Amino acid sequence: MRVCFRSSVQPQLIDEYRRRHAAVWPEMLRALNDAGWNNYSLFLGADGLLIGYLECDDFDAVRARMALTEVNTRWQAEMVTLFDNPDNPDQAPDEGFQVLEEVFNLDDQLAAAESTSS
């Protein structure tokens, strides 16, 4: 499945967010990979809008697998102060992702169009 989510980094802390993501801990990278976060990317706007994209077997399952790792607990604790979450400032960033509905995928629609024209 493809998953896209949004979150928000405090605009005044964008440079720090970029710095930390330029050198993610190797054990965190391995944990994400081992948990099934495939083709994972983050996109950051100048206003702090953060968009994430990944491919996985089941989003709830890959999040649960990460929640079991000690490195994820440490990473979330390091990152929590960078996020703009006024309603719940102590919430781990990965618990506050707002999943977006996929409304269009080119490959899916091309495949459907080709199967009906055959």
Backbone as JSON, one array per atom type, in Angstrom:
{
  "sequence": "MRVCFRSSVQPQLIDEYRRRHAAVWPEMLRALNDAGWNNYSLFLGADGLLIGYLECDDFDAVRARMALTEVNTRWQAEMVTLFDNPDNPDQAPDEGFQVLEEVFNLDDQLAAAESTSS",
  "N": [[0.84, -1.18, 0.0], [0.35, 2.32, -0.58], [1.22, 5.18, 1.28], [0.53, 8.41, 2.36], [1.3, 11.1, 4.43], [0.75, 13.93, 6.59], [2.35, 16.43, 8.57], [3.65, 18.85, 10.89], [6.32, 21.03, 11.17], [7.84, 23.25, 13.45], [8.16, 26.46, 12.17], [10.41, 28.11, 12.82], [12.26, 26.24, 13.49], [13.02, 24.77, 11.33], [15.54, 24.65, 10.04], [17.04, 23.21, 11.92], [15.6, 20.81, 11.9], [16.11, 19.97, 9.27], [18.9, 19.64, 9.48], [19.12, 17.5, 11.31], [17.9, 15.48, 9.84], [19.62, 15.19, 7.75], [21.53, 13.51, 8.56], [20.56, 10.96, 9.64], [20.46, 8.61, 12.28], [22.29, 5.61, 11.81], [21.27, 3.2, 12.95], [18.6, 3.85, 13.22], [17.82, 4.14, 10.57], [18.16, 1.48, 9.71], [16.26, 0.22, 11.36], [13.84, 1.34, 10.4], [13.88, 0.33, 7.79], [13.9, -2.46, 8.33], [11.43, -2.69, 9.58], [9.7, -2.34, 7.51], [9.27, 0.07, 6.15], [9.15, 1.15, 3.2], [10.56, 2.76, 0.31], [10.54, 5.31, 1.44], [10.04, 8.73, 1.95], [10.5, 12.15, 2.91], [9.08, 15.38, 2.67], [9.53, 18.83, 2.88], [8.05, 21.93, 3.46], [8.56, 25.5, 3.16], [7.07, 26.73, 5.11], [6.91, 24.94, 7.13], [5.27, 22.79, 6.69], [5.1, 19.36, 6.55], [5.39, 16.58, 4.56], [5.01, 13.16, 4.25], [5.86, 10.12, 2.58], [5.4, 6.71, 1.93], [5.78, 3.24, 1.13], [4.25, 0.24, 2.02], [3.38, -2.88, 3.69], [1.23, -2.76, 5.5], [0.11, 0.04, 7.07], [-0.52, 0.52, 9.8], [0.67, -1.73, 10.89], [3.44, -1.43, 10.26], [4.0, 0.87, 11.67], [3.5, -0.05, 14.26], [5.52, -1.99, 14.48], [7.78, -0.33, 14.46], [7.31, 1.08, 16.82], [8.03, -0.73, 18.72], [10.74, -0.66, 18.85], [13.75, 0.33, 20.44], [15.39, 2.34, 19.43], [13.64, 3.93, 17.95], [12.07, 5.02, 19.96], [13.98, 6.65, 21.21], [14.61, 8.35, 19.04], [12.15, 9.64, 18.51], [11.84, 11.04, 20.91], [13.96, 12.84, 20.66], [13.09, 14.34, 18.48], [10.61, 15.48, 19.08], [10.45, 18.13, 20.08], [10.72, 19.72, 17.87], [8.44, 19.77, 16.39], [5.28, 21.2, 15.46], [2.79, 21.11, 17.42], [0.47, 22.13, 19.03], [-1.79, 21.25, 20.46], [-1.07, 18.88, 21.67], [1.73, 18.82, 22.85], [3.6, 16.98, 23.84], [3.27, 14.67, 22.46], [4.57, 11.98, 20.59], [6.17, 12.55, 17.49], [5.64, 10.66, 15.4], [3.23, 9.64, 16.13], [1.4, 11.54, 15.61], [0.87, 11.81, 12.94], [-1.08, 12.78, 10.17], [-2.91, 10.97, 8.12], [-3.33, 11.02, 4.64], [-5.86, 10.76, 2.16], [-5.56, 8.81, -0.71], [-6.37, 9.9, -3.85], [-5.87, 9.73, -6.52], [-3.93, 7.81, -8.74], [-1.57, 7.42, -11.13], [-0.44, 5.04, -12.3], [-2.27, 3.05, -11.44], [-4.65, 3.93, -12.69], [-3.91, 3.91, -15.38], [-3.48, 1.15, -15.74], [-6.08, 0.2, -15.29], [-7.42, 1.45, -17.41], [-6.14, 0.28, -19.57], [-6.89, -2.37, -19.26], [-9.6, -2.3, -19.77], [-9.67, -1.53, -22.39], [-8.69, -3.61, -23.82]],
  "CA": [[0.0, 0.0, 0.0], [1.02, 3.62, -0.58], [0.72, 6.02, 2.36], [1.0, 9.78, 2.42], [0.85, 11.73, 5.66], [1.21, 15.3, 6.82], [2.63, 16.86, 9.92], [4.07, 20.24, 10.83], [7.52, 21.4, 11.91], [7.83, 24.67, 13.82], [8.93, 27.16, 11.14], [11.69, 28.62, 13.3], [13.15, 25.1, 13.74], [13.19, 24.03, 10.07], [16.97, 24.39, 9.8], [17.45, 22.12, 12.82], [14.97, 19.6, 11.38], [16.9, 19.57, 8.09], [20.21, 19.17, 9.95], [18.99, 16.16, 11.9], [17.54, 14.49, 8.81], [20.74, 15.02, 6.84], [22.4, 12.46, 9.11], [19.75, 10.09, 10.52], [21.27, 7.55, 12.89], [22.26, 4.36, 11.03], [20.38, 2.2, 13.56], [17.23, 4.26, 12.92], [17.61, 3.77, 9.17], [17.99, 0.02, 9.65], [14.98, -0.12, 11.99], [12.78, 1.67, 9.44], [13.95, -0.66, 6.71], [13.5, -3.77, 8.86], [10.0, -2.64, 9.93], [8.91, -2.34, 6.29], [9.03, 1.42, 5.6], [9.8, 1.1, 1.9], [10.45, 3.93, -0.56], [10.11, 6.34, 2.39], [10.57, 10.07, 1.72], [9.88, 13.29, 3.59], [9.13, 16.62, 1.91], [9.33, 19.9, 3.85], [7.78, 23.25, 2.91], [9.17, 26.64, 3.86], [6.2, 27.1, 6.23], [6.94, 23.86, 8.11], [4.43, 21.66, 6.27], [5.89, 18.15, 6.32], [4.65, 15.52, 3.88], [5.74, 11.91, 4.18], [5.35, 9.11, 1.66], [6.04, 5.41, 2.03], [5.08, 2.06, 0.65], [4.37, -0.77, 3.07], [2.34, -3.91, 3.66], [0.11, -2.28, 6.29], [0.67, 1.18, 7.79], [-0.62, 0.3, 11.25], [1.64, -2.77, 11.26], [4.82, -0.91, 10.23], [4.12, 1.79, 12.81], [3.59, -0.88, 15.48], [6.86, -2.59, 14.53], [8.71, 0.72, 14.87], [7.05, 1.43, 18.22], [8.68, -1.73, 19.57], [12.2, -0.51, 18.84], [14.34, 1.31, 21.37], [15.93, 3.47, 18.67], [12.53, 4.81, 17.6], [11.71, 5.76, 21.18], [14.99, 7.71, 21.37], [14.48, 9.31, 17.93], [10.95, 10.45, 18.72], [12.13, 11.96, 22.02], [14.84, 13.88, 20.12], [12.41, 15.13, 17.46], [9.32, 16.03, 19.53], [10.5, 19.58, 20.29], [10.77, 20.41, 16.58], [7.13, 19.73, 15.73], [4.26, 22.18, 15.82], [1.64, 20.33, 17.86], [0.05, 22.85, 20.24], [-2.81, 20.52, 21.21], [-0.46, 17.78, 22.4], [3.16, 19.04, 22.6], [4.43, 15.85, 24.25], [2.97, 13.51, 21.61], [5.65, 11.61, 19.68], [5.82, 12.98, 16.14], [5.08, 9.6, 14.56], [1.86, 9.35, 16.57], [0.55, 12.65, 15.19], [0.74, 11.88, 11.48], [-2.43, 12.82, 9.6], [-2.85, 10.22, 6.86], [-4.12, 11.62, 3.57], [-6.52, 9.81, 1.26], [-5.1, 8.81, -2.09], [-7.52, 10.06, -4.73], [-5.44, 9.48, -7.88], [-2.63, 7.19, -8.98], [-1.42, 7.26, -12.56], [-0.25, 3.64, -12.66], [-3.53, 2.33, -11.24], [-5.63, 4.32, -13.7], [-3.45, 3.39, -16.68], [-3.73, -0.29, -15.76], [-7.52, 0.02, -15.44], [-7.78, 1.86, -18.76], [-5.62, -0.72, -20.53], [-7.64, -3.62, -19.12], [-10.91, -2.14, -20.38], [-9.54, -1.34, -23.83], [-8.19, -4.84, -24.43]],
  "C": [[0.88, 1.24, 0.0], [0.39, 4.46, 0.53], [1.36, 7.4, 2.24], [0.45, 10.39, 3.71], [1.41, 13.14, 5.74], [1.46, 15.49, 8.31], [3.14, 18.3, 9.8], [5.27, 20.47, 11.75], [7.4, 22.88, 12.26], [8.71, 25.43, 12.83], [10.3, 27.66, 11.6], [12.7, 27.5, 13.55], [13.4, 24.26, 12.48], [14.66, 23.71, 9.81], [17.47, 23.24, 10.67], [16.85, 20.8, 12.35], [15.76, 19.07, 10.18], [18.26, 18.98, 8.51], [20.12, 17.75, 10.49], [18.66, 15.1, 10.85], [18.62, 14.32, 7.75], [21.66, 13.89, 7.29], [21.6, 11.63, 10.12], [20.64, 8.95, 11.03], [21.16, 6.26, 12.06], [21.33, 3.3, 11.63], [18.91, 2.55, 13.34], [16.89, 3.9, 11.47], [17.36, 2.28, 9.02], [16.65, -0.4, 10.24], [13.82, 0.18, 11.05], [12.72, 0.65, 8.32], [13.44, -2.02, 7.18], [12.01, -3.83, 9.18], [9.1, -2.58, 8.69], [8.53, -0.98, 5.75], [9.8, 1.51, 4.29], [9.56, 2.39, 1.11], [9.97, 5.15, 0.25], [10.82, 7.66, 2.09], [9.81, 11.07, 2.56], [10.1, 14.53, 2.74], [8.74, 17.75, 2.87], [9.14, 21.24, 3.14], [8.41, 24.33, 3.76], [8.36, 27.08, 5.08], [6.15, 26.02, 7.32], [6.04, 22.67, 7.76], [5.34, 20.49, 5.92], [4.97, 17.1, 5.7], [5.54, 14.29, 3.82], [5.06, 10.95, 3.22], [6.12, 7.82, 1.9], [5.17, 4.35, 1.39], [5.31, 0.96, 1.68], [3.27, -1.82, 2.91], [1.07, -3.42, 4.35], [0.66, -1.16, 7.19], [0.6, 1.01, 9.3], [0.43, -0.71, 11.71], [3.07, -2.22, 11.26], [5.04, 0.1, 11.34], [4.26, 1.01, 14.12], [4.96, -1.52, 15.6], [7.9, -1.55, 14.95], [8.54, 1.07, 16.35], [7.73, 0.47, 19.19], [10.19, -1.54, 19.67], [12.66, 0.59, 19.79], [14.83, 2.54, 20.63], [14.82, 4.43, 18.26], [12.09, 5.63, 18.8], [12.69, 6.92, 21.39], [14.84, 8.79, 20.29], [13.28, 10.22, 18.14], [11.16, 11.46, 19.85], [13.03, 13.11, 21.56], [14.09, 14.84, 19.21], [11.19, 15.89, 17.97], [9.35, 17.56, 19.67], [10.48, 20.37, 18.99], [9.4, 20.54, 15.92], [6.18, 20.76, 16.3], [2.98, 21.41, 16.14], [1.1, 20.96, 19.14], [-1.0, 22.11, 21.08], [-2.23, 19.41, 22.07], [1.06, 17.85, 22.21], [4.07, 17.89, 23.0], [4.2, 14.6, 23.41], [4.16, 13.24, 20.68], [5.24, 11.99, 18.26], [5.16, 11.9, 15.29], [3.68, 9.16, 15.01], [0.88, 10.43, 16.1], [0.39, 12.79, 13.69], [-0.73, 11.9, 11.09], [-2.35, 12.17, 8.23], [-3.81, 10.85, 5.87], [-4.68, 10.53, 2.67], [-5.93, 9.93, -0.14], [-6.31, 8.87, -3.01], [-7.16, 9.84, -6.2], [-4.09, 8.82, -7.87], [-2.55, 6.86, -10.45], [-1.31, 5.79, -12.96], [-1.54, 2.84, -12.53], [-4.53, 2.66, -12.34], [-5.21, 3.87, -15.09], [-3.74, 1.9, -16.8], [-5.22, -0.56, -15.97], [-7.96, 0.37, -16.85], [-7.33, 0.83, -19.79], [-6.42, -2.02, -20.44], [-9.03, -3.49, -19.74], [-10.84, -1.95, -21.89], [-9.05, -2.59, -24.55], [-9.3, -5.77, -24.84]]
}
